[in-house]
Coordinates of C-alpha atoms and ligand atoms in Angstrom, one line a residue:
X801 CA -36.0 34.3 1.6
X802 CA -32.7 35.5 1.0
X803 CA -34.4 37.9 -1.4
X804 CA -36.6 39.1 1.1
X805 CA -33.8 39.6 3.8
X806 CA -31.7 41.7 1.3
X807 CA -35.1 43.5 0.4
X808 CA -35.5 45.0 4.1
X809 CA -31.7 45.5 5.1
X810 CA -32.0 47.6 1.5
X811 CA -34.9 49.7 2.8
X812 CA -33.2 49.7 6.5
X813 CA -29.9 51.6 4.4
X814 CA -32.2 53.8 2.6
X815 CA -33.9 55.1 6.1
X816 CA -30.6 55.6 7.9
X817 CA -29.0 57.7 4.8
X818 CA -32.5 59.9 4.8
X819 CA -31.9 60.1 8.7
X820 CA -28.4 61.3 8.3
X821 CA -29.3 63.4 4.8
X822 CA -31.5 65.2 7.3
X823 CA -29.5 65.4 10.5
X824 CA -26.8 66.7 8.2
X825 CA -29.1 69.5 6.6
X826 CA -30.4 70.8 9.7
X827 CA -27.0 71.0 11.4
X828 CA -26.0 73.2 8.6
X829 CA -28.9 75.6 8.9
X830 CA -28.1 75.9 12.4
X831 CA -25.0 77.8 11.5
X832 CA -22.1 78.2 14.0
X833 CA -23.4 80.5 16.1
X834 CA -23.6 79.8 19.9
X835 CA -25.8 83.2 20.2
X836 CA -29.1 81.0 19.9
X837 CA -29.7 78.2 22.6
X838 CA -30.4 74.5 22.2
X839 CA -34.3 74.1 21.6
X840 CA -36.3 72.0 24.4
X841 CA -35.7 69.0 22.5
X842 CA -32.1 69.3 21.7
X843 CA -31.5 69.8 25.9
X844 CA -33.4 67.1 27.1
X845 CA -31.7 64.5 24.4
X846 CA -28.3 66.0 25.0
X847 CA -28.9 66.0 29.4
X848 CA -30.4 62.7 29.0
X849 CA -27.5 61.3 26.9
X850 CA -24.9 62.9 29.4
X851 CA -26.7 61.2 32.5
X852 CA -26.9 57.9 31.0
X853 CA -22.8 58.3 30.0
X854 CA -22.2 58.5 33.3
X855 CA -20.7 55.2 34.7
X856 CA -23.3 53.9 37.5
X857 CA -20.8 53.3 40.3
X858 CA -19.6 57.0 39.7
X859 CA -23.4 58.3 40.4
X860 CA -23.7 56.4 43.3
X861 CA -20.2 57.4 45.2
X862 CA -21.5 59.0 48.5
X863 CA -19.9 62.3 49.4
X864 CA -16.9 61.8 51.7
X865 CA -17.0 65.3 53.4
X866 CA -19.5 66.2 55.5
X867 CA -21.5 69.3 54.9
X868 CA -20.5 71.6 57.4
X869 CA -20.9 75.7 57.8
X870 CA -16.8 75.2 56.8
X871 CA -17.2 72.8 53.7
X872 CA -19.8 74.8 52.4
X873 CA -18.4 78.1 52.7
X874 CA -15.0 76.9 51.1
X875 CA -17.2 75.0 48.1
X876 CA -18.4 78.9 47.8
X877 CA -14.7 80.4 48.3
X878 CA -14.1 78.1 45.3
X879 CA -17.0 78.7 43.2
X880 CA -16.6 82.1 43.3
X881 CA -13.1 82.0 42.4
X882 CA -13.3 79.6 39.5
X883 CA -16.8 79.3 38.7
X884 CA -18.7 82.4 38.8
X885 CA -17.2 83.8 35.1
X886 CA -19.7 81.4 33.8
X887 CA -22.3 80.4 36.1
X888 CA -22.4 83.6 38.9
X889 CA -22.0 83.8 42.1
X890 CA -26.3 82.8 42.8
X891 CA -25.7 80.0 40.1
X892 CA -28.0 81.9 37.4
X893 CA -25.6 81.4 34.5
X894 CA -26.2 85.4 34.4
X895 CA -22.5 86.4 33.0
X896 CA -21.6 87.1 29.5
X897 CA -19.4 84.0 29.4
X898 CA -22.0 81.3 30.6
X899 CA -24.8 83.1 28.8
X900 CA -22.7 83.2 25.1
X901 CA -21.8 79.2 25.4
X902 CA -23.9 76.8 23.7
X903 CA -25.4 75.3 25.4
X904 CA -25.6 77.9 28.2
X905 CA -24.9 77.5 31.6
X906 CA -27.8 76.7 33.0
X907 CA -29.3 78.1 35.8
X908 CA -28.3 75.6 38.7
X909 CA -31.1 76.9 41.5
X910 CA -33.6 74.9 39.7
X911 CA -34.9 71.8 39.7
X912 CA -32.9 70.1 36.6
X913 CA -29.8 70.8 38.1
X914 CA -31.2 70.2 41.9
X915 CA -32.7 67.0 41.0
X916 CA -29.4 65.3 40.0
X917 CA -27.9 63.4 42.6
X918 CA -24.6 64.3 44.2
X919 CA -22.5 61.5 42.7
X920 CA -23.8 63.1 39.4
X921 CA -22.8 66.7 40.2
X922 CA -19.6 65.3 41.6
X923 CA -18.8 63.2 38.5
X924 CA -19.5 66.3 35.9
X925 CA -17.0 68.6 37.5
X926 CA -14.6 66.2 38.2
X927 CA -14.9 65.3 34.1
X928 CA -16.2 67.9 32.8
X929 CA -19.2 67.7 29.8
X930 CA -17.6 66.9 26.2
X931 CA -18.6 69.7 23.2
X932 CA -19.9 72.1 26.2
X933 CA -18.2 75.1 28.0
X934 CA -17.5 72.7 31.1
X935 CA -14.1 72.2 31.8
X936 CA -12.7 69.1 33.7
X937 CA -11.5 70.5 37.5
X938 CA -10.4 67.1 38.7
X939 CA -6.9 67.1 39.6
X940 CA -6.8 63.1 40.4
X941 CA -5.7 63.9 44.4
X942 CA -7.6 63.6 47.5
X943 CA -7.4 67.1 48.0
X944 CA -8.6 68.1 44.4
X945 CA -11.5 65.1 45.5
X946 CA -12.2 66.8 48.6
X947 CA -12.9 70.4 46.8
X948 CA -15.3 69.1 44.3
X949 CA -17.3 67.5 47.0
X950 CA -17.2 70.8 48.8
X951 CA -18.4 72.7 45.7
X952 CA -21.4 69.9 45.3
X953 CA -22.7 71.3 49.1
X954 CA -21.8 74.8 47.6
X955 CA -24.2 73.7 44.6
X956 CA -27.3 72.0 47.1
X957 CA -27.4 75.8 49.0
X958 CA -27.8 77.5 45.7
X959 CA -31.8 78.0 45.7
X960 CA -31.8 79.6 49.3
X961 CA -28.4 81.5 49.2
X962 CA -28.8 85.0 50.7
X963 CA -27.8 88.2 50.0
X964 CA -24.9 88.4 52.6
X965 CA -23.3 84.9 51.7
X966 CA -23.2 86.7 47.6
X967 CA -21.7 89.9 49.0
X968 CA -19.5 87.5 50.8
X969 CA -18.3 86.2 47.4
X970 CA -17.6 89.2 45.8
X971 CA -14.3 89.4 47.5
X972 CA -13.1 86.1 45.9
X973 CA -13.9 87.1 42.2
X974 CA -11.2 86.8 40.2
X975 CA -10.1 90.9 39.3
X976 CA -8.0 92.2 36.3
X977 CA -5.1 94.2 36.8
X978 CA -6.9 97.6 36.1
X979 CA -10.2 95.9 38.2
X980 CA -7.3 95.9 41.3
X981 CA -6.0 99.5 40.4
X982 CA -9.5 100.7 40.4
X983 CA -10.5 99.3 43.7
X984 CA -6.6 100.4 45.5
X985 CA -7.8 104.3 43.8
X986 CA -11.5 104.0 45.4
X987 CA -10.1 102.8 49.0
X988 CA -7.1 105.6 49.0
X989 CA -10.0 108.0 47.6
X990 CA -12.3 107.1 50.8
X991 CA -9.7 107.2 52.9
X992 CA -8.6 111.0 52.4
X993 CA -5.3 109.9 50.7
X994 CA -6.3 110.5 46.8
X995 CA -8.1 113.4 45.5
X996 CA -9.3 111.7 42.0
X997 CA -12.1 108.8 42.1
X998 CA -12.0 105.9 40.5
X999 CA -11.9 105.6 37.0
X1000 CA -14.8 103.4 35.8
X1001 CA -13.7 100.5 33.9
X1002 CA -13.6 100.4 30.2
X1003 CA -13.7 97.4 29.1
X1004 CA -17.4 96.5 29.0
X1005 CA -19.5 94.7 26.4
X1006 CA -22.6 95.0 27.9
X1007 CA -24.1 96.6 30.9
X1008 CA -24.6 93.2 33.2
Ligands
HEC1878 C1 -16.0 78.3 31.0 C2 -17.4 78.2 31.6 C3 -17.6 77.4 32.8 C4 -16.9 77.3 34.0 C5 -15.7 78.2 34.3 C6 -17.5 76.4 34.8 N1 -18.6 75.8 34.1 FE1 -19.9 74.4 34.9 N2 -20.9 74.4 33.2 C7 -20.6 75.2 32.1 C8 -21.6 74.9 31.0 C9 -21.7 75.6 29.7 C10 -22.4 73.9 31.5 C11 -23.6 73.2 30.8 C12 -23.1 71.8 30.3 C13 -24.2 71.0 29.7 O1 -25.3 71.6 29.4 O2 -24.0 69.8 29.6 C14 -22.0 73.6 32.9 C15 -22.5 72.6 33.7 C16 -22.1 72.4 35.0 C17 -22.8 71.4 35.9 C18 -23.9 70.5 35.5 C19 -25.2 71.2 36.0 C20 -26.3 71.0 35.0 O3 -27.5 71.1 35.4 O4 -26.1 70.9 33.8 C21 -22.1 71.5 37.1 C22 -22.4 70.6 38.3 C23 -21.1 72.5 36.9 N3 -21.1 73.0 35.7 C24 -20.2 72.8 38.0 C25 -19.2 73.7 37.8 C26 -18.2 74.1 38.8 C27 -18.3 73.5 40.3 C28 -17.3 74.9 38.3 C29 -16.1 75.5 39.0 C30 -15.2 74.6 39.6 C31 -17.7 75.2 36.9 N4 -18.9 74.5 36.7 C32 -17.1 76.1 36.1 C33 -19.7 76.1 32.0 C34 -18.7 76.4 32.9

Protein backbone atom coordinates (compact mmCIF):
# COMPACT_ATOMS: atom_id res chain seq x y z
CA UNK A 1 0.00 0.00 0.00
CA UNK A 2 2.44 2.35 1.24
CA UNK A 3 4.53 1.17 -1.70
CA UNK A 4 2.04 1.87 -4.05
CA UNK A 5 1.28 5.40 -2.66
CA UNK A 6 5.01 6.33 -2.83
CA UNK A 7 4.99 4.74 -6.42
CA UNK A 8 2.35 7.43 -7.85
CA UNK A 9 3.41 10.57 -5.73
CA UNK A 10 6.96 9.44 -7.52
CA UNK A 11 5.49 9.53 -11.02
CA UNK A 12 3.23 12.68 -9.95
CA UNK A 13 7.05 14.53 -9.24
CA UNK A 14 8.36 13.23 -12.37
CA UNK A 15 5.28 14.87 -14.43
CA UNK A 16 5.47 18.26 -12.77
CA UNK A 17 9.51 18.48 -13.23
CA UNK A 18 8.86 17.53 -17.19
CA UNK A 19 6.03 20.24 -16.95
CA UNK A 20 8.33 22.80 -15.61
CA UNK A 21 11.57 21.35 -17.76
CA UNK A 22 9.30 22.35 -20.57
CA UNK A 23 7.61 25.58 -19.52
CA UNK A 24 11.19 26.60 -18.64
CA UNK A 25 12.53 25.74 -22.23
CA UNK A 26 9.95 27.39 -24.13
CA UNK A 27 10.12 30.64 -22.07
CA UNK A 28 13.73 30.72 -23.11
CA UNK A 29 13.08 30.40 -26.79
CA UNK A 30 10.68 33.04 -26.53
CA UNK A 31 13.56 35.49 -25.93
CA UNK A 32 12.96 38.90 -24.33
CA UNK A 33 11.61 40.57 -27.00
CA UNK A 34 8.15 42.25 -26.58
CA UNK A 35 8.21 42.89 -30.65
CA UNK A 36 6.13 39.51 -31.11
CA UNK A 37 2.68 39.28 -29.40
CA UNK A 38 1.18 36.62 -27.01
CA UNK A 39 -0.18 33.69 -29.23
CA UNK A 40 -4.08 32.96 -28.96
CA UNK A 41 -3.49 30.69 -26.29
CA UNK A 42 -1.12 32.58 -24.23
CA UNK A 43 -4.07 35.62 -24.19
CA UNK A 44 -6.90 33.75 -23.46
CA UNK A 45 -5.03 31.87 -20.34
CA UNK A 46 -3.41 35.14 -19.21
CA UNK A 47 -7.21 37.35 -19.67
CA UNK A 48 -8.86 34.42 -18.17
CA UNK A 49 -6.40 34.27 -15.18
CA UNK A 50 -6.63 38.13 -14.66
CA UNK A 51 -10.60 37.93 -14.56
CA UNK A 52 -10.72 35.26 -12.23
CA UNK A 53 -8.05 37.39 -9.81
CA UNK A 54 -10.37 39.80 -9.59
CA UNK A 55 -12.11 39.77 -6.21
CA UNK A 56 -16.05 39.12 -6.89
CA UNK A 57 -17.41 42.00 -4.77
CA UNK A 58 -14.98 44.36 -6.85
CA UNK A 59 -16.73 43.11 -10.36
CA UNK A 60 -19.95 43.59 -9.02
CA UNK A 61 -19.58 47.39 -7.59
CA UNK A 62 -22.18 49.35 -9.61
CA UNK A 63 -21.00 52.59 -11.16
CA UNK A 64 -21.64 55.53 -8.78
CA UNK A 65 -21.80 58.28 -11.55
CA UNK A 66 -24.21 58.43 -13.90
CA UNK A 67 -23.43 58.48 -17.55
CA UNK A 68 -24.14 61.82 -18.62
CA UNK A 69 -23.02 63.89 -22.07
CA UNK A 70 -20.59 65.62 -18.93
CA UNK A 71 -19.26 62.30 -17.39
CA UNK A 72 -18.54 60.98 -20.60
CA UNK A 73 -16.90 63.79 -22.17
CA UNK A 74 -14.57 64.29 -18.97
CA UNK A 75 -13.79 60.17 -19.05
CA UNK A 76 -12.57 61.31 -22.69
CA UNK A 77 -10.82 64.68 -21.51
CA UNK A 78 -9.02 62.14 -19.29
CA UNK A 79 -8.35 59.44 -21.61
CA UNK A 80 -6.89 61.45 -23.98
CA UNK A 81 -4.68 63.06 -21.64
CA UNK A 82 -3.31 59.98 -19.85
CA UNK A 83 -4.31 57.21 -21.93
CA UNK A 84 -4.05 57.72 -25.50
CA UNK A 85 0.14 57.28 -25.59
CA UNK A 86 -0.84 53.65 -25.36
CA UNK A 87 -4.20 52.83 -26.34
CA UNK A 88 -5.28 56.10 -28.88
CA UNK A 89 -7.62 58.35 -28.74
CA UNK A 90 -10.48 55.54 -30.81
CA UNK A 91 -9.11 52.89 -28.24
CA UNK A 92 -7.21 50.93 -31.20
CA UNK A 93 -4.01 50.46 -29.26
CA UNK A 94 -2.63 52.08 -32.67
CA UNK A 95 0.46 54.10 -30.97
CA UNK A 96 4.03 53.02 -30.92
CA UNK A 97 3.85 52.66 -27.10
CA UNK A 98 0.69 50.33 -26.73
CA UNK A 99 1.62 48.48 -29.93
CA UNK A 100 5.57 47.68 -28.65
CA UNK A 101 4.21 46.35 -25.01
CA UNK A 102 3.78 42.72 -24.53
CA UNK A 103 1.10 42.06 -24.44
CA UNK A 104 -0.23 44.90 -26.46
CA UNK A 105 -2.82 47.09 -25.84
CA UNK A 106 -5.56 45.73 -27.03
CA UNK A 107 -7.98 47.16 -29.20
CA UNK A 108 -10.79 48.15 -26.64
CA UNK A 109 -13.87 48.73 -29.41
CA UNK A 110 -14.20 45.07 -29.55
CA UNK A 111 -16.04 42.64 -28.06
CA UNK A 112 -13.23 41.22 -25.43
CA UNK A 113 -12.79 44.34 -23.98
CA UNK A 114 -16.73 45.39 -24.46
CA UNK A 115 -17.87 42.25 -22.98
CA UNK A 116 -16.32 42.79 -19.50
CA UNK A 117 -18.57 44.24 -17.15
CA UNK A 118 -18.04 47.72 -15.68
CA UNK A 119 -16.89 46.67 -12.17
CA UNK A 120 -14.22 44.71 -14.23
CA UNK A 121 -13.06 47.75 -16.27
CA UNK A 122 -13.30 49.83 -13.13
CA UNK A 123 -11.23 47.40 -11.00
CA UNK A 124 -8.28 47.10 -13.81
CA UNK A 125 -7.60 50.78 -13.95
CA UNK A 126 -8.01 51.40 -10.58
CA UNK A 127 -5.21 48.30 -10.03
CA UNK A 128 -3.68 48.09 -12.88
CA UNK A 129 -2.61 44.41 -14.67
CA UNK A 130 0.69 42.84 -12.95
CA UNK A 131 3.70 41.97 -15.71
CA UNK A 132 1.65 44.20 -18.40
CA UNK A 133 2.14 47.91 -19.58
CA UNK A 134 -1.03 48.85 -17.31
CA UNK A 135 -0.31 51.11 -14.73
CA UNK A 136 -2.43 51.48 -11.53
CA UNK A 137 -4.46 55.15 -11.76
CA UNK A 138 -6.26 54.80 -8.49
CA UNK A 139 -5.40 57.43 -6.20
CA UNK A 140 -7.62 55.87 -3.17
CA UNK A 141 -10.03 59.24 -3.04
CA UNK A 142 -13.49 59.76 -4.04
CA UNK A 143 -12.44 62.03 -6.64
CA UNK A 144 -9.71 59.74 -8.17
CA UNK A 145 -13.02 57.04 -7.73
CA UNK A 146 -15.18 59.23 -9.53
CA UNK A 147 -12.68 59.68 -12.74
CA UNK A 148 -12.19 56.05 -13.28
CA UNK A 149 -15.90 55.53 -13.40
CA UNK A 150 -15.94 58.42 -15.82
CA UNK A 151 -13.25 56.84 -18.05
CA UNK A 152 -15.37 53.27 -17.89
CA UNK A 153 -18.50 55.44 -19.80
CA UNK A 154 -15.53 56.92 -21.86
CA UNK A 155 -14.57 53.13 -22.51
CA UNK A 156 -18.56 51.75 -23.29
CA UNK A 157 -18.76 54.84 -26.24
CA UNK A 158 -15.55 53.55 -27.81
CA UNK A 159 -17.09 51.33 -30.74
CA UNK A 160 -19.42 54.27 -32.03
CA UNK A 161 -17.14 57.34 -31.24
CA UNK A 162 -17.21 59.80 -34.11
CA UNK A 163 -14.90 61.65 -35.93
CA UNK A 164 -15.68 65.13 -34.24
CA UNK A 165 -15.58 63.71 -30.53
CA UNK A 166 -11.59 62.33 -31.81
CA UNK A 167 -10.81 65.75 -33.24
CA UNK A 168 -12.18 66.89 -30.02
CA UNK A 169 -9.45 64.97 -28.18
CA UNK A 170 -6.66 66.13 -30.02
CA UNK A 171 -6.56 69.18 -28.00
CA UNK A 172 -5.92 67.26 -24.75
CA UNK A 173 -2.92 65.12 -26.02
CA UNK A 174 -0.19 65.46 -24.00
CA UNK A 175 2.62 67.82 -26.36
CA UNK A 176 6.43 68.03 -25.94
CA UNK A 177 8.03 71.18 -25.64
CA UNK A 178 9.12 71.41 -29.36
CA UNK A 179 5.39 69.76 -30.22
CA UNK A 180 4.07 73.34 -28.37
CA UNK A 181 6.77 75.54 -30.25
CA UNK A 182 5.72 73.95 -33.46
CA UNK A 183 2.07 74.51 -33.02
CA UNK A 184 2.72 78.60 -31.34
CA UNK A 185 5.04 78.87 -35.04
CA UNK A 186 2.02 77.32 -37.25
CA UNK A 187 -0.73 79.67 -35.46
CA UNK A 188 1.68 83.06 -35.66
CA UNK A 189 2.43 81.75 -39.34
CA UNK A 190 -1.55 81.68 -40.20
CA UNK A 191 -2.07 84.55 -38.57
CA UNK A 192 0.27 86.93 -40.70
CA UNK A 193 2.79 87.44 -37.74
CA UNK A 194 5.68 84.90 -38.79
CA UNK A 195 7.04 84.51 -42.14
CA UNK A 196 8.73 80.89 -41.64
CA UNK A 197 6.29 77.59 -41.31
CA UNK A 198 6.52 75.29 -38.98
CA UNK A 199 9.35 73.09 -38.69
CA UNK A 200 8.12 69.41 -38.87
CA UNK A 201 9.07 67.47 -36.00
CA UNK A 202 12.06 65.31 -35.84
CA UNK A 203 11.79 63.04 -33.60
CA UNK A 204 9.86 60.25 -35.29
CA UNK A 205 10.35 56.44 -35.30
CA UNK A 206 7.95 55.55 -37.56
CA UNK A 207 5.44 57.19 -39.78
CA UNK A 208 2.06 56.50 -37.51
C1 LIG B 1 1.84 52.68 -20.61
C2 LIG B 1 0.77 52.13 -21.42
C3 LIG B 1 -0.64 52.24 -20.92
C4 LIG B 1 -1.29 53.36 -20.45
C5 LIG B 1 -0.74 54.78 -20.34
C6 LIG B 1 -2.62 52.94 -20.13
N1 LIG B 1 -2.78 51.61 -20.40
FE1 LIG B 1 -4.51 50.52 -20.17
N2 LIG B 1 -3.55 48.86 -20.82
C7 LIG B 1 -2.25 48.81 -21.26
C8 LIG B 1 -1.94 47.45 -21.67
C9 LIG B 1 -0.61 46.97 -22.20
C10 LIG B 1 -3.10 46.69 -21.44
C11 LIG B 1 -3.28 45.20 -21.66
C12 LIG B 1 -3.19 44.48 -20.33
C13 LIG B 1 -3.50 43.01 -20.44
O1 LIG B 1 -3.46 42.45 -21.53
O2 LIG B 1 -3.81 42.42 -19.37
C14 LIG B 1 -4.10 47.62 -20.91
C15 LIG B 1 -5.39 47.23 -20.57
C16 LIG B 1 -6.36 48.10 -20.14
C17 LIG B 1 -7.71 47.72 -19.80
C18 LIG B 1 -8.27 46.32 -19.89
C19 LIG B 1 -8.94 46.13 -21.24
C20 LIG B 1 -8.71 44.80 -21.85
O3 LIG B 1 -9.56 44.38 -22.65
O4 LIG B 1 -7.68 44.18 -21.57
C21 LIG B 1 -8.37 48.85 -19.42
C22 LIG B 1 -9.83 48.97 -18.98
C23 LIG B 1 -7.43 49.94 -19.53
N3 LIG B 1 -6.23 49.45 -19.96
C24 LIG B 1 -7.75 51.25 -19.25
C25 LIG B 1 -6.80 52.29 -19.26
C26 LIG B 1 -7.12 53.65 -18.89
C27 LIG B 1 -8.50 54.16 -18.52
C28 LIG B 1 -5.95 54.34 -18.96
C29 LIG B 1 -5.72 55.80 -18.62
C30 LIG B 1 -6.18 56.29 -17.35
C31 LIG B 1 -4.90 53.42 -19.41
N4 LIG B 1 -5.47 52.19 -19.59
C32 LIG B 1 -3.60 53.79 -19.63
C33 LIG B 1 -1.36 49.85 -21.33
C34 LIG B 1 -1.61 51.14 -20.89
Amino acid sequence: MIRGVLKLVWHLAAVIGMVAIALVAWLWMQGITTRTPPGPLETSVSRMARLTMIPSAARQRPSSEPATADNVRSGSEHWADHCASCHANNGSGETEMGRGMYPPAPDMRLAATQDMIDGELFYIIENGVKLTGMPAWGTATPDGEQASWHLVQFIRRLPTISEAELAEMEEFNPRGAADWQALEQERRFLAGEGLTPPAPSTHKHKEQ
